[in-house]
Short mmCIF file of C-alpha atoms in Angstrom, two decimals:
data_model
loop_
_atom_site.label_atom_id
_atom_site.label_comp_id
_atom_site.label_asym_id
_atom_site.label_seq_id
_atom_site.Cartn_x
_atom_site.Cartn_y
_atom_site.Cartn_z
CA MET C 1051 -6.39 17.45 51.78
CA LYS C 1052 -5.67 21.18 51.44
CA THR C 1053 -4.10 22.44 48.22
CA HIS C 1054 -2.60 25.75 47.29
CA PHE C 1055 -2.72 25.40 43.51
CA VAL C 1056 -5.08 22.62 42.45
CA ASP C 1057 -8.83 23.27 42.34
CA GLN C 1058 -9.97 19.91 43.70
CA ARG C 1059 -13.60 20.40 42.67
CA ASN C 1060 -12.66 20.90 39.01
CA PHE C 1061 -10.13 18.08 39.19
CA PHE C 1062 -12.84 15.66 40.35
CA HIS C 1063 -15.27 17.00 37.68
CA LEU C 1064 -12.84 16.68 34.77
CA LEU C 1065 -10.95 13.47 35.53
CA PRO C 1066 -11.91 9.88 36.43
CA ALA C 1067 -12.69 9.38 40.12
CA SER C 1068 -10.32 6.41 40.61
CA GLY C 1069 -7.08 7.41 42.31
CA ASN C 1070 -7.79 11.13 42.25
CA SER C 1071 -6.53 11.89 45.74
CA LEU C 1072 -3.07 10.53 45.06
CA LEU C 1073 -2.98 12.17 41.64
CA ILE C 1074 -3.88 15.53 43.22
CA SER C 1075 -1.22 15.12 45.90
CA ARG C 1076 1.50 14.38 43.36
CA LEU C 1077 0.33 17.13 41.01
CA GLU C 1078 0.26 19.67 43.83
CA HIS C 1079 3.87 18.79 44.74
CA CYS C 1080 4.95 19.14 41.10
CA LEU C 1081 3.28 22.56 40.84
CA GLN C 1082 4.97 23.68 44.04
CA GLU C 1083 8.38 22.76 42.62
CA ILE C 1084 7.69 24.57 39.35
CA ASN C 1085 6.39 27.64 41.17
CA ARG C 1086 9.33 27.68 43.53
CA LYS C 1087 11.73 27.98 40.62
CA CYS C 1088 9.93 30.62 38.58
CA GLY C 1089 6.59 31.59 40.11
CA VAL C 1090 4.70 30.74 36.94
CA ILE C 1091 1.88 28.79 38.63
CA ASP C 1092 0.99 31.86 40.69
CA GLN C 1093 0.88 33.75 37.40
CA LEU C 1094 -1.56 31.21 35.90
CA ILE C 1095 -3.83 31.41 38.91
CA GLN C 1096 -3.72 35.22 38.71
CA GLN C 1097 -4.68 34.96 35.03
CA ASN C 1098 -7.61 32.74 36.00
CA GLN C 1099 -8.82 35.24 38.57
CA ASN C 1100 -8.36 38.22 36.23
CA THR C 1101 -10.42 36.64 33.43
CA VAL C 1102 -13.12 34.76 35.36
CA ASN C 1103 -15.92 37.16 34.41
CA LYS C 1104 -14.39 38.68 31.30
CA SER C 1105 -13.66 35.86 28.88
CA VAL C 1106 -14.93 32.31 28.17
CA GLY C 1107 -13.18 28.93 27.86
CA THR C 1108 -9.89 28.79 26.00
CA GLU C 1109 -9.94 32.57 25.43
CA ARG C 1110 -8.57 32.69 29.01
CA LEU C 1111 -5.55 30.50 28.40
CA VAL C 1112 -1.95 31.72 28.07
CA SER C 1113 0.96 30.00 26.33
CA LEU C 1114 3.89 28.66 28.34
CA SER C 1115 6.85 26.33 27.74
CA PHE C 1116 5.86 23.25 29.74
CA ASP C 1117 3.28 20.48 30.11
CA ILE C 1118 2.69 18.19 33.07
CA ALA C 1119 2.32 14.43 32.64
CA GLN C 1120 1.14 11.90 35.17
CA ALA C 1121 1.43 8.24 34.26
CA ILE C 1122 -0.44 5.55 36.13
CA ALA C 1123 1.00 2.02 35.94
CA ALA C 1124 -1.68 -0.60 35.28
CA ASP C 1125 0.15 -3.36 37.16
CA ASN C 1126 0.77 -1.69 40.52
CA GLY C 1127 -1.05 1.66 40.40
CA GLY C 1128 2.19 3.58 40.79
CA ILE C 1129 2.18 7.19 39.63
CA LEU C 1130 4.99 9.05 37.85
CA THR C 1131 4.61 12.84 37.72
CA GLN C 1132 6.88 15.11 35.71
CA ALA C 1133 7.01 18.46 33.96
CA VAL C 1134 7.99 18.28 30.27
CA ILE C 1135 9.57 21.22 28.47
CA LYS C 1136 8.02 22.23 25.12
CA PRO C 1137 8.02 25.23 22.76
CA PRO C 1138 6.00 28.13 24.27
CA ASN C 1139 3.47 28.17 21.42
CA ALA C 1140 0.50 26.68 23.26
CA PRO C 1141 -1.04 26.67 26.74
CA PRO C 1142 0.34 24.19 29.25
CA PHE C 1143 -1.56 20.90 29.21
CA TYR C 1144 -2.11 18.25 31.85
CA HIS C 1145 -1.66 14.72 30.49
CA CYS C 1146 -3.01 11.81 32.54
CA ILE C 1147 -1.62 8.63 31.00
CA LEU C 1148 -3.34 5.44 32.08
CA GLY C 1149 -1.36 2.22 31.95
CA TYR C 1150 -1.84 -0.37 29.25
CA GLN C 1151 -4.97 -2.52 29.70
CA ASN C 1152 -5.95 -5.22 27.20
CA GLY C 1153 -3.26 -3.88 24.88
CA VAL C 1154 -4.66 -0.33 24.86
CA ALA C 1155 -3.27 2.79 26.56
CA HIS C 1156 -5.67 5.61 27.41
CA LYS C 1157 -4.52 9.22 27.73
CA LEU C 1158 -6.51 12.24 28.95
CA ILE C 1159 -5.43 15.76 27.98
CA ILE C 1160 -6.79 18.86 29.69
CA PRO C 1161 -5.56 22.52 29.64
CA LEU C 1162 -3.77 22.88 32.97
CA GLN C 1163 -5.51 26.14 33.83
CA PHE C 1164 -8.88 24.36 34.02
CA LEU C 1165 -7.48 22.48 37.03
CA LEU C 1166 -6.00 25.46 38.89
CA LYS C 1167 -7.63 27.67 41.44
CA GLY C 1168 -9.29 30.86 40.27
CA TRP C 1169 -10.84 29.32 37.17
CA GLY C 1170 -14.37 29.09 38.52
CA ASP C 1171 -16.81 26.22 38.02
CA ALA C 1172 -15.57 24.14 35.07
CA ASN C 1173 -18.88 22.25 34.99
CA ILE C 1174 -20.97 25.24 33.93
CA GLY C 1175 -22.00 25.41 30.28
CA HIS C 1176 -21.04 23.08 27.44
CA GLN C 1177 -17.83 21.06 27.16
CA CYS C 1178 -16.07 20.23 23.87
CA TYR C 1179 -13.87 17.19 23.35
CA ILE C 1180 -12.08 15.07 20.79
CA HIS C 1181 -11.41 11.32 21.06
CA THR C 1182 -8.54 9.97 18.95
CA ILE C 1183 -7.74 6.34 18.17
CA SER C 1184 -4.10 5.96 17.15
CA GLY C 1185 -2.36 2.85 15.90
CA ASN C 1186 1.26 1.69 15.75
CA ILE C 1187 2.26 3.07 19.15
CA PRO C 1188 5.37 1.38 20.61
CA ARG C 1189 4.59 -0.81 23.60
CA ARG C 1190 7.68 0.37 25.49
CA VAL C 1191 7.59 4.15 25.66
CA THR C 1192 8.23 6.52 28.52
CA SER C 1193 5.49 8.82 29.82
CA SER C 1194 7.27 11.90 28.41
CA GLU C 1195 7.63 10.24 25.02
CA LEU C 1196 3.95 9.19 25.04
CA GLN C 1197 3.00 12.73 26.15
CA SER C 1198 4.77 14.30 23.19
CA LEU C 1199 4.53 11.53 20.62
CA ASN C 1200 3.90 12.98 17.16
CA MET C 1201 1.78 10.29 15.50
CA ARG C 1202 1.35 10.25 11.73
CA LYS C 1203 -2.09 11.34 10.63
CA SER C 1204 -2.56 8.08 8.77
CA ASP C 1205 -2.55 6.36 12.16
CA ASN C 1206 -5.10 8.72 13.78
CA TYR C 1207 -8.92 8.56 13.67
CA TYR C 1208 -11.05 11.28 15.22
CA TYR C 1209 -14.40 11.66 16.92
CA VAL C 1210 -15.52 15.18 17.78
CA GLY C 1211 -18.22 15.77 20.41
CA ILE C 1212 -19.86 18.25 22.76
CA THR C 1213 -21.92 17.77 25.89
CA SER C 1214 -24.13 19.91 28.10
CA ARG C 1215 -23.14 17.66 31.03
CA ASN C 1216 -19.75 16.54 32.24
CA TRP C 1217 -17.39 15.12 29.65
CA MET C 1218 -16.38 12.22 31.93
CA MET C 1219 -20.05 11.32 32.31
CA ARG C 1220 -20.39 11.45 28.54
CA LEU C 1221 -17.30 9.29 28.16
CA ASN C 1222 -18.89 6.63 30.41
CA GLU C 1223 -22.01 6.75 28.20
CA HIS C 1224 -19.79 6.24 25.13
CA VAL C 1225 -18.19 3.22 26.86
CA ARG C 1226 -21.61 1.66 27.47
CA GLU C 1227 -22.70 2.26 23.89
CA MET C 1228 -19.49 0.72 22.61
CA ALA C 1229 -19.93 -2.32 24.83
CA SER C 1230 -23.57 -2.71 23.82
CA GLY C 1231 -22.64 -3.37 20.19
CA SER C 1232 -23.76 -0.04 18.68
CA GLN C 1233 -22.87 0.16 14.99
CA ARG C 1234 -22.07 3.85 15.05
CA ARG C 1235 -18.72 4.33 13.37
CA PHE C 1236 -16.92 5.57 16.47
CA TYR C 1237 -18.11 2.73 18.67
CA LYS C 1238 -17.32 0.04 16.12
CA ALA C 1239 -13.81 1.35 15.48
CA TRP C 1240 -13.21 1.53 19.23
CA ARG C 1241 -14.62 -1.95 19.86
CA ASP C 1242 -12.74 -3.52 16.96
CA HIS C 1243 -9.41 -2.25 18.23
CA TYR C 1244 -9.87 -2.59 21.95
CA GLY C 1245 -7.30 -5.19 22.92
CA THR C 1246 -5.17 -4.64 19.85
CA PRO C 1247 -1.51 -4.07 20.75
CA GLY C 1248 -0.10 -0.65 19.91
CA VAL C 1249 -3.38 1.27 20.16
CA LEU C 1250 -3.62 4.56 22.04
CA PHE C 1251 -7.03 6.02 22.91
CA THR C 1252 -6.70 9.77 23.61
CA SER C 1253 -9.45 11.91 25.11
CA THR C 1254 -8.81 15.64 24.88
CA LEU C 1255 -10.97 18.24 26.59
CA ARG C 1256 -10.64 21.19 24.19
CA ASN C 1257 -12.98 23.78 25.63
CA LEU C 1258 -15.61 24.37 28.35
CA ASN C 1259 -17.99 26.92 29.86
CA LEU C 1260 -19.42 27.55 26.35
CA SER C 1261 -22.97 28.45 25.40
CA TYR C 1262 -24.97 25.99 23.25
CA GLU C 1263 -24.47 28.08 20.12
CA ALA C 1264 -20.72 28.49 20.68
CA ALA C 1265 -20.30 24.76 21.33
CA MET C 1266 -22.28 23.85 18.22
CA ASN C 1267 -20.19 26.23 16.09
CA TRP C 1268 -17.01 24.74 17.54
CA GLU C 1269 -18.17 21.20 16.79
CA GLU C 1270 -19.20 22.06 13.26
CA ALA C 1271 -15.80 23.61 12.54
CA MET C 1272 -13.80 20.77 14.13
CA VAL C 1273 -15.69 17.97 12.41
CA GLU C 1274 -15.16 19.68 9.10
CA ASP C 1275 -11.49 20.22 9.89
CA ILE C 1276 -10.40 16.78 11.16
CA ALA C 1277 -13.33 14.33 11.08
CA SER C 1278 -15.14 14.76 7.79
CA ASP C 1279 -12.79 12.66 5.67
CA LYS C 1280 -11.54 9.06 5.84
CA TYR C 1281 -10.14 9.74 9.30
CA GLY C 1282 -13.45 10.87 10.79
CA LEU C 1283 -15.64 8.72 13.03
CA ASN C 1284 -18.61 11.10 13.37
CA MET C 1285 -21.81 9.80 11.75
CA ILE C 1286 -23.06 13.22 10.62
CA PRO C 1287 -21.58 16.70 10.14
CA GLY C 1288 -20.99 18.61 13.35
CA GLY C 1289 -23.05 21.35 14.93
CA PHE C 1290 -25.85 23.09 13.05
CA LYS C 1291 -24.83 21.48 9.75
CA GLY C 1292 -25.63 18.10 11.24
CA LEU C 1293 -29.05 19.30 12.43
CA LYS C 1294 -29.84 20.36 8.87
CA LEU C 1295 -29.05 16.85 7.68
CA LEU C 1296 -31.24 15.20 10.34
CA HIS C 1297 -34.03 17.62 9.46
CA SER C 1298 -33.73 16.89 5.78
CA CYS C 1299 -34.01 13.16 6.60
CA ARG C 1300 -37.18 13.95 8.62
CA LEU C 1301 -35.62 12.60 11.77
CA ILE C 1302 -36.28 15.84 13.65
CA GLN C 1303 -39.24 18.20 13.27
CA ASN C 1304 -37.15 21.32 13.60
CA GLU C 1305 -33.50 22.32 14.06
CA THR C 1306 -33.99 23.62 17.63
CA ILE C 1307 -33.42 20.53 19.73
CA THR C 1308 -31.32 19.46 22.73
CA LEU C 1309 -28.15 17.40 22.46
CA ASP C 1310 -29.96 14.42 23.99
CA GLU C 1311 -32.68 14.70 21.32
CA ARG C 1312 -29.97 14.92 18.67
CA ASP C 1313 -28.38 11.71 19.97
CA VAL C 1314 -31.71 9.90 19.63
CA ALA C 1315 -32.07 11.21 16.08
CA ILE C 1316 -28.55 10.03 15.21
CA ALA C 1317 -29.37 6.54 16.56
CA ASN C 1318 -32.45 6.51 14.31
CA TYR C 1319 -30.27 7.66 11.43
CA VAL C 1320 -27.95 4.72 11.97
CA HIS C 1321 -30.92 2.36 12.15
CA LEU C 1322 -32.22 3.65 8.80
CA ASN C 1323 -28.74 3.72 7.22
CA PRO C 1324 -27.01 0.69 8.78
CA ARG C 1325 -24.18 0.50 6.27
CA LYS C 1326 -23.06 3.98 7.27
CA GLY C 1327 -22.10 2.65 10.65
CA LEU C 1328 -20.22 -0.44 9.53
CA PRO C 1329 -16.98 0.69 7.82
CA ASN C 1330 -13.92 -0.01 9.86
CA PRO C 1331 -11.54 2.90 9.10
CA PHE C 1332 -8.44 0.84 9.78
CA ILE C 1333 -9.54 -1.87 7.31
CA SER C 1334 -10.78 0.68 4.74
CA GLU C 1335 -7.27 2.11 4.66
CA LEU C 1336 -5.88 -1.33 3.89
CA TRP C 1337 -8.34 -1.70 1.01
CA LYS C 1338 -6.67 1.32 -0.63
CA ASP C 1339 -3.47 -0.70 -0.84
CA ASP C 1340 -3.42 -2.65 -4.14
CA ASP C 1341 -1.33 -5.48 -2.75
CA PHE C 1342 -3.81 -6.03 0.09
CA TYR C 1343 -6.66 -5.91 -2.43
CA VAL C 1344 -5.05 -8.58 -4.59
CA LYS C 1345 -4.37 -10.86 -1.60
CA VAL C 1346 -7.98 -10.70 -0.47
CA ILE C 1347 -9.39 -11.26 -3.95
CA GLU C 1348 -7.19 -14.24 -4.67
CA ALA C 1349 -8.02 -15.82 -1.27
CA LYS C 1350 -11.72 -16.03 -2.20
CA GLU C 1351 -13.25 -18.99 -4.01
CA LYS C 1352 -14.56 -18.58 -7.56
CA THR C 1353 -12.55 -15.42 -8.25
CA LEU C 1354 -9.97 -14.85 -10.95
CA ARG C 1355 -6.31 -14.66 -10.20
CA VAL C 1356 -4.28 -11.70 -11.34
CA GLU C 1357 -2.64 -13.74 -14.12
CA GLN C 1358 -6.09 -14.76 -15.42
CA VAL C 1359 -7.30 -11.15 -15.52
CA ARG C 1360 -4.24 -10.01 -17.41
CA LYS C 1361 -4.53 -12.94 -19.85
CA ILE C 1362 -8.18 -12.09 -20.51
CA ARG C 1363 -7.25 -8.57 -21.56
CA GLU C 1364 -4.34 -9.80 -23.61
CA LEU C 1365 -6.41 -12.36 -25.54
CA ASN C 1366 -9.22 -9.83 -26.04
CA ALA C 1367 -6.70 -7.40 -27.57
CA GLN C 1368 -5.70 -10.16 -30.00
CA GLY C 1369 -9.36 -10.45 -31.13
CA MET C 1370 -10.24 -13.75 -29.48
CA ALA C 1371 -13.95 -14.41 -28.85
CA VAL C 1372 -15.26 -14.28 -25.29
CA SER C 1373 -16.25 -17.96 -25.22
CA ASP C 1374 -12.78 -18.95 -26.37
CA ILE C 1375 -11.14 -16.73 -23.75
CA THR C 1376 -13.29 -18.36 -21.07
CA LYS C 1377 -11.92 -21.75 -22.01
CA ALA C 1378 -8.34 -20.49 -22.45
CA VAL C 1379 -8.08 -18.99 -18.95
CA SER C 1380 -10.35 -21.52 -17.22
CA ALA C 1381 -12.84 -18.87 -16.13
CA ILE C 1382 -16.13 -20.00 -14.52
CA ASN C 1383 -18.27 -18.65 -17.35
CA ASP C 1384 -18.49 -16.00 -20.06
CA GLN C 1385 -20.03 -13.44 -17.66
CA GLN C 1386 -16.88 -13.53 -15.53
CA VAL C 1387 -14.80 -12.69 -18.60
CA LYS C 1388 -17.23 -9.98 -19.73
CA GLY C 1389 -17.01 -8.35 -16.31
CA VAL C 1390 -13.29 -7.89 -16.79
CA LEU C 1391 -13.64 -6.57 -20.33
CA ASN C 1392 -16.44 -4.08 -19.67
CA GLY C 1393 -14.71 -2.64 -16.58
CA LYS C 1394 -17.27 -3.81 -14.07
CA SER C 1395 -14.82 -5.97 -12.09
CA TYR C 1396 -11.12 -6.28 -11.36
CA THR C 1397 -10.51 -2.67 -12.35
CA ARG C 1398 -7.60 -2.34 -9.92
CA VAL C 1399 -5.70 -5.22 -11.46
CA ARG C 1400 -3.17 -3.90 -13.89
#
């Protein structure tokens, strides 16, 4: 199939292989219609050609007032392609929205210019990406609504990564690691919520054609910005800061290693620090809710109820002895009462 606008080589490099020919055909038609009305696609290709040897990665992108979304229906493989108007404060993005499977929708986001002719080889250098796991997404939502959906940060969890290979190849490796039962935080969160209704898994290609140093600097900044707190799924800091941590743990001999060697070191880090890989960020958020905390505590055997904890403090304030309090509230033993009084347990019960 001949195309006037779409660089088919880059399209096949940067998107899943399944159904690509039909996607390209529909995308090409959409670009033709946009260009017929305002000539803007020709302008983007000219920008690609003018910057091909002068700038790198996202430095070459220009801001425009539209995105393009393609939605693939899981049930019949049908494809809906449409341009979506947006404020002209960012480059145009291509959104490939995969239909719901096992309760989960998957969306790929790529700067549109990467897919247009004149860009050059998108597979040269390092690629930078962010995977996002979002909850509470309505099951019935149009492709344009899903494309522009502004999710609350409390429903988003982030994994930042870079690769010296192709980001689709790296995504397939992530899938295998997730399926194998790896306890790395990202894989466990993904595995635990695969099949959960209302979950959206978003993969965003943020930059490409970068040098190793530039990619590492990008990763370090992005992990610190969005993935170093309770919403982050990375096991270690990004970029060179992460290498310093691995070196301090004696998991690497020096800080000049390849990304594959770093991945092995991170796996060893998880093996040596297994608990660091176990927290489920969705559940950890629930634990911050006092009502959820009380429900879980009271559901366990041999634990005090809220009324008992409050009574223990009340009787202690009246000067009653610990042994008498134990009997009065029907606690298991004096140690259980002492734990409440010395602040070692039930501190969140007020």
